[in-house]
Amino acid sequence: MSNQRTERWQQLLSPHRVGDKKDRPPLDTRDERTAYDVDYDRIVFSSAFRSLHDKTQVFPLSSSDYTRTRLTHSIEASSVGRSLGQLAGRALKQRDVKVEPPHLGTIVAAACLAHDIGNPPFGHSGEAAIQHWVDKRFLSGMPKERTEPVWPFATWSEEQDLLRFEGNAQGFRILARLQARNRDGGLRYTVATVGAMSKYPRPSVLPGRRPKDKSRISEKKFGFFQEDAQLAREVYRTLGLTEREPDVFSRHPLAFLVEAADDICYALIDLEDSAKLGLIPMEEACSLLESVAELSGHFRALKEKVDWESRMGVARAGAISALIQECVAAFEEHVEAMEVGRFEQSLVSARPEVDARLKAITGITRRKGYESERVLQIEAAGFKTLGGLLDMFAPAVLADTPDLQEKKLRQLLPIEFFQRPGPYLDNRDEAIERLTPYQRLLCVTDYVSAMTDGFAVELYQRLSGIKLPE
């Protein structure tokens, strides 16, 4: 049995690179880095990762130099993920599954670095802005009961890809296509890392257009656009993930650890940021963090003759440590079910006491932090900004015979967004004309979602005449 599980994990940790036609060894013989170390480095040096420095985590366009951005959140999640992966690898090894714990740690850390790489400006509000724009622009006034998708979409999957625009699917797209557009597989990360990053390995439309199964956490959202479906199949089938229905796969076991790292960081760190901004009393925030840290059974809080920042730092570290241990215990308990695609809940929710304490934290943060007046005002402005940019660029790209204004807007779109595997076209109009209307819209959402918060606002103001270039 242990030999079978070892073979299963060898497939789950496959170093095969997306789109690569060659079989490559897991080690680079020049410097003995593992293939997973290369993944980590490629993510760090990618332009998509750098742009996270000015993308909203919770507090958009914050004037504070303390609060986290998507970049710092991703780095912190990666740090937690590395610990989760190494400890999970150690637990597997103790069960006679022949894996190298540091390899699991690096895979989870690399996947955590990239887990938010597809988020548009203004976070989840940005996703909602794109979804709202598609609904308003193409579906306004359309009957709910339709037998065919609306133009410019040729299939239901194309329509739902944009109508339900999803940062997770955009993240897969960035890793597997957009960072090197003229070759299959993009930057060619290992399928192990891409699989660990894929929380929702399914398309936007389920077979038979059936509704999502709410009992399956892997069906909560979707993880790849229709244009990228072939790349997704390559990843998930190479990993041997259970294919329940055509193109609907079970999660990679390490994806549960990536999700856990994200859950831990956004719950605890968003609370800390809210307290630092004065939206939640420091004493209340410290008490909440300490309630989580106490799960370890040996935590000792700093409560007397100490400044609030020191007390919070100790409480946060204790809470992270306790949650890592709890999530690894849940992983160890359920990993055999994960390996065959039968486990369908987060590691946090698998530990009722942990789940209850984190829900108490996120409930308070949502009321006092996420829904604070300043956050809501900037999110509303971001909603208008992204919708306005789409109003400008989408018609210019969709037009078969663009007018003068549309030609000028086309010139503002970097030509690389219209490239596909094959010959490079240096004529923008020719590059656009070879694409379907759906692909053209994807190019626009690729461009807009890649923007930082600040650049999106600046560009919208300039193109609207509110602010002229300096």
mmCIF file of C-alpha atoms in Angstrom, residues 25-212:
data_model
loop_
_atom_site.group_PDB
_atom_site.id
_atom_site.type_symbol
_atom_site.label_atom_id
_atom_site.label_comp_id
_atom_site.label_asym_id
_atom_site.label_seq_id
_atom_site.Cartn_x
_atom_site.Cartn_y
_atom_site.Cartn_z
ATOM 1 C CA PRO A 25 14.802 15.861 -14.771
ATOM 2 C CA PRO A 26 13.561 17.431 -11.530
ATOM 3 C CA LEU A 27 17.021 18.885 -10.862
ATOM 4 C CA ASP A 28 18.844 21.519 -12.844
ATOM 5 C CA THR A 29 22.294 19.968 -13.090
ATOM 6 C CA ARG A 30 23.977 23.366 -13.265
ATOM 7 C CA ASP A 31 23.090 24.504 -9.773
ATOM 8 C CA GLU A 32 21.123 21.591 -8.279
ATOM 9 C CA ARG A 33 18.013 23.663 -7.736
ATOM 10 C CA THR A 34 14.877 21.573 -7.860
ATOM 11 C CA ALA A 35 12.289 22.260 -10.528
ATOM 12 C CA TYR A 36 10.119 23.671 -7.737
ATOM 13 C CA ASP A 37 12.835 26.138 -6.713
ATOM 14 C CA VAL A 38 12.854 27.320 -10.325
ATOM 15 C CA ASP A 39 9.064 27.806 -10.134
ATOM 16 C CA TYR A 40 9.465 29.910 -7.011
ATOM 17 C CA ASP A 41 12.107 32.093 -8.627
ATOM 18 C CA ARG A 42 10.157 32.519 -11.851
ATOM 19 C CA ILE A 43 7.142 33.762 -9.924
ATOM 20 C CA VAL A 44 9.239 36.208 -7.907
ATOM 21 C CA PHE A 45 10.802 37.684 -11.060
ATOM 22 C CA SER A 46 7.564 37.862 -13.055
ATOM 23 C CA SER A 47 6.011 41.235 -13.868
ATOM 24 C CA ALA A 48 2.616 39.963 -12.685
ATOM 25 C CA PHE A 49 4.046 39.325 -9.221
ATOM 26 C CA ARG A 50 5.698 42.750 -9.048
ATOM 27 C CA SER A 51 2.407 44.461 -9.831
ATOM 28 C CA LEU A 52 0.901 43.069 -6.613
ATOM 29 C CA HIS A 53 2.755 45.806 -4.689
ATOM 30 C CA ASP A 54 -0.021 48.256 -5.665
ATOM 31 C CA LYS A 55 -3.032 45.982 -5.584
ATOM 32 C CA THR A 56 -5.610 45.996 -2.827
ATOM 33 C CA GLN A 57 -5.556 43.390 -0.094
ATOM 34 C CA VAL A 58 -8.282 44.943 2.079
ATOM 35 C CA PHE A 59 -7.672 48.688 2.215
ATOM 36 C CA PRO A 60 -7.461 50.229 -1.273
ATOM 37 C CA LEU A 61 -4.928 52.981 -1.991
ATOM 38 C CA SER A 62 -4.013 53.144 1.688
ATOM 39 C CA SER A 63 -1.963 56.151 2.766
ATOM 40 C CA SER A 64 -0.518 54.076 5.615
ATOM 41 C CA ASP A 65 2.862 52.438 5.042
ATOM 42 C CA TYR A 66 1.868 49.685 7.471
ATOM 43 C CA THR A 67 -1.154 47.987 5.871
ATOM 44 C CA ARG A 68 -0.637 45.017 3.590
ATOM 45 C CA THR A 69 -0.958 44.939 -0.181
ATOM 46 C CA ARG A 70 -1.494 41.831 -2.278
ATOM 47 C CA LEU A 71 2.282 41.558 -2.530
ATOM 48 C CA THR A 72 2.997 41.495 1.205
ATOM 49 C CA HIS A 73 -0.019 39.245 1.772
ATOM 50 C CA SER A 74 1.311 36.783 -0.819
ATOM 51 C CA ILE A 75 4.790 36.765 0.741
ATOM 52 C CA GLU A 76 3.334 36.153 4.210
ATOM 53 C CA ALA A 77 1.053 33.391 2.885
ATOM 54 C CA SER A 78 4.081 31.830 1.183
ATOM 55 C CA SER A 79 5.983 31.788 4.469
ATOM 56 C CA VAL A 80 3.089 30.043 6.218
ATOM 57 C CA GLY A 81 2.655 27.726 3.215
ATOM 58 C CA ARG A 82 6.264 26.596 3.334
ATOM 59 C CA SER A 83 5.811 25.492 6.961
ATOM 60 C CA LEU A 84 2.552 23.735 6.128
ATOM 61 C CA GLY A 85 4.120 21.894 3.188
ATOM 62 C CA GLN A 86 7.201 20.761 5.078
ATOM 63 C CA LEU A 87 5.201 19.526 8.062
ATOM 64 C CA ALA A 88 2.708 17.763 5.783
ATOM 65 C CA GLY A 89 5.634 16.112 3.961
ATOM 66 C CA ARG A 90 7.069 14.958 7.269
ATOM 67 C CA ALA A 91 3.685 13.455 8.195
ATOM 68 C CA LEU A 92 3.555 11.576 4.873
ATOM 69 C CA LYS A 93 7.093 10.312 5.317
ATOM 70 C CA GLN A 94 6.216 8.960 8.754
ATOM 71 C CA ARG A 95 3.548 6.893 6.991
ATOM 72 C CA ASP A 96 6.193 5.389 4.694
ATOM 73 C CA VAL A 97 5.254 7.568 1.727
ATOM 74 C CA LYS A 98 8.581 8.378 0.083
ATOM 75 C CA VAL A 99 8.491 12.144 -0.400
ATOM 76 C CA GLU A 100 10.974 14.886 0.402
ATOM 77 C CA PRO A 101 9.357 17.341 2.884
ATOM 78 C CA PRO A 102 11.411 20.320 1.602
ATOM 79 C CA HIS A 103 10.034 19.702 -1.899
ATOM 80 C CA LEU A 104 6.469 19.921 -0.625
ATOM 81 C CA GLY A 105 7.382 23.055 1.295
ATOM 82 C CA THR A 106 8.775 24.732 -1.822
ATOM 83 C CA ILE A 107 5.795 23.740 -3.995
ATOM 84 C CA VAL A 108 3.286 25.129 -1.493
ATOM 85 C CA ALA A 109 5.375 28.266 -0.957
ATOM 86 C CA ALA A 110 5.613 28.882 -4.722
ATOM 87 C CA ALA A 111 1.883 28.274 -5.197
ATOM 88 C CA CYS A 112 1.091 30.669 -2.343
ATOM 89 C CA LEU A 113 3.240 33.357 -3.958
ATOM 90 C CA ALA A 114 1.095 33.038 -7.090
ATOM 91 C CA HIS A 115 -2.329 32.414 -5.533
ATOM 92 C CA ASP A 116 -3.496 36.042 -5.981
ATOM 93 C CA ILE A 117 -1.529 36.801 -9.122
ATOM 94 C CA GLY A 118 -4.711 36.966 -11.223
ATOM 95 C CA ASN A 119 -6.558 39.457 -9.048
ATOM 96 C CA PRO A 120 -7.617 42.652 -10.874
ATOM 97 C CA PRO A 121 -7.234 46.114 -9.308
ATOM 98 C CA PHE A 122 -9.339 46.702 -6.163
ATOM 99 C CA GLY A 123 -9.514 43.012 -5.248
ATOM 100 C CA HIS A 124 -12.876 41.271 -5.208
ATOM 101 C CA SER A 125 -14.553 44.587 -5.962
ATOM 102 C CA GLY A 126 -12.562 44.618 -9.215
ATOM 103 C CA GLU A 127 -13.845 41.157 -10.103
ATOM 104 C CA ALA A 128 -17.404 42.342 -9.441
ATOM 105 C CA ALA A 129 -16.807 45.440 -11.591
ATOM 106 C CA ILE A 130 -15.783 43.324 -14.599
ATOM 107 C CA GLN A 131 -18.723 40.952 -14.072
ATOM 108 C CA HIS A 132 -21.163 43.878 -13.799
ATOM 109 C CA TRP A 133 -19.787 45.512 -16.939
ATOM 110 C CA VAL A 134 -20.225 42.330 -19.005
ATOM 111 C CA ASP A 135 -23.773 41.885 -17.697
ATOM 112 C CA LYS A 136 -24.718 45.508 -18.434
ATOM 113 C CA ARG A 137 -22.955 45.689 -21.817
ATOM 114 C CA PHE A 138 -24.108 42.405 -23.390
ATOM 115 C CA LEU A 139 -27.005 40.953 -21.369
ATOM 116 C CA SER A 140 -29.061 44.035 -20.483
ATOM 117 C CA GLY A 141 -32.629 43.434 -21.658
ATOM 118 C CA MET A 142 -31.928 39.876 -22.771
ATOM 119 C CA PRO A 143 -34.475 37.188 -21.753
ATOM 120 C CA LYS A 144 -33.367 34.926 -18.921
ATOM 121 C CA GLU A 145 -34.430 31.833 -20.831
ATOM 122 C CA ARG A 146 -32.188 31.834 -23.916
ATOM 123 C CA THR A 147 -31.299 28.990 -26.219
ATOM 124 C CA GLU A 148 -28.068 30.574 -27.454
ATOM 125 C CA PRO A 149 -25.344 32.715 -25.853
ATOM 126 C CA VAL A 150 -25.257 36.393 -26.799
ATOM 127 C CA TRP A 151 -22.759 37.982 -29.199
ATOM 128 C CA PRO A 152 -19.735 38.242 -28.961
ATOM 129 C CA PHE A 153 -19.713 34.789 -27.363
ATOM 130 C CA ALA A 154 -19.931 31.616 -29.466
ATOM 131 C CA THR A 155 -20.554 29.192 -26.575
ATOM 132 C CA TRP A 156 -22.052 29.242 -23.101
ATOM 133 C CA SER A 157 -18.575 28.717 -21.652
ATOM 134 C CA GLU A 158 -17.263 31.836 -23.397
ATOM 135 C CA GLU A 159 -20.194 33.884 -22.091
ATOM 136 C CA GLN A 160 -19.865 32.624 -18.525
ATOM 137 C CA ASP A 161 -16.067 33.075 -18.522
ATOM 138 C CA LEU A 162 -16.550 36.839 -18.760
ATOM 139 C CA LEU A 163 -19.933 37.177 -17.039
ATOM 140 C CA ARG A 164 -18.459 35.475 -13.956
ATOM 141 C CA PHE A 165 -14.902 36.759 -14.413
ATOM 142 C CA GLU A 166 -12.725 34.990 -11.856
ATOM 143 C CA GLY A 167 -9.306 35.965 -10.496
ATOM 144 C CA ASN A 168 -8.403 32.305 -9.933
ATOM 145 C CA ALA A 169 -8.913 31.546 -13.634
ATOM 146 C CA GLN A 170 -6.935 34.657 -14.522
ATOM 147 C CA GLY A 171 -4.115 33.412 -12.276
ATOM 148 C CA PHE A 172 -3.976 30.102 -14.146
ATOM 149 C CA ARG A 173 -3.977 32.068 -17.402
ATOM 150 C CA ILE A 174 -1.061 34.253 -16.294
ATOM 151 C CA LEU A 175 1.087 31.295 -15.265
ATOM 152 C CA ALA A 176 0.262 29.045 -18.215
ATOM 153 C CA ARG A 177 -0.052 31.585 -21.042
ATOM 154 C CA LEU A 178 0.351 35.322 -20.540
ATOM 155 C CA GLN A 179 3.877 35.685 -19.194
ATOM 156 C CA ALA A 180 5.304 34.244 -22.438
ATOM 157 C CA ARG A 181 2.495 34.515 -24.960
ATOM 158 C CA ASN A 182 4.172 33.162 -28.081
ATOM 159 C CA ARG A 183 4.757 29.623 -26.768
ATOM 160 C CA ASP A 184 2.592 26.897 -25.269
ATOM 161 C CA GLY A 185 2.665 26.833 -21.489
ATOM 162 C CA GLY A 186 3.762 30.432 -20.919
ATOM 163 C CA LEU A 187 6.616 30.416 -18.436
ATOM 164 C CA ARG A 188 6.180 26.661 -18.101
ATOM 165 C CA TYR A 189 5.814 26.126 -14.398
ATOM 166 C CA THR A 190 5.737 22.538 -13.161
ATOM 167 C CA VAL A 191 2.327 20.920 -13.152
ATOM 168 C CA ALA A 192 2.855 20.223 -9.425
ATOM 169 C CA THR A 193 3.018 23.939 -8.601
ATOM 170 C CA VAL A 194 0.131 24.876 -10.917
ATOM 171 C CA GLY A 195 -1.941 22.028 -9.472
ATOM 172 C CA ALA A 196 -1.241 23.158 -5.915
ATOM 173 C CA MET A 197 -2.381 26.656 -6.855
ATOM 174 C CA SER A 198 -5.631 25.420 -8.446
ATOM 175 C CA LYS A 199 -8.367 25.582 -5.824
ATOM 176 C CA TYR A 200 -11.144 25.213 -8.408
ATOM 177 C CA PRO A 201 -9.992 22.851 -11.205
ATOM 178 C CA ARG A 202 -13.107 23.163 -13.341
ATOM 179 C CA PRO A 203 -14.495 25.355 -16.168
ATOM 180 C CA SER A 204 -17.062 28.138 -15.812
ATOM 181 C CA VAL A 205 -19.842 25.924 -17.211
ATOM 182 C CA LEU A 206 -20.301 22.450 -15.759
ATOM 183 C CA PRO A 207 -21.315 19.512 -17.999
ATOM 184 C CA GLY A 208 -24.953 19.747 -19.055
ATOM 185 C CA ARG A 209 -24.966 23.278 -17.592
ATOM 186 C CA ARG A 210 -25.811 21.690 -14.277
ATOM 187 C CA PRO A 211 -25.633 23.902 -11.158
ATOM 188 C CA LYS A 212 -22.548 23.674 -8.996
#
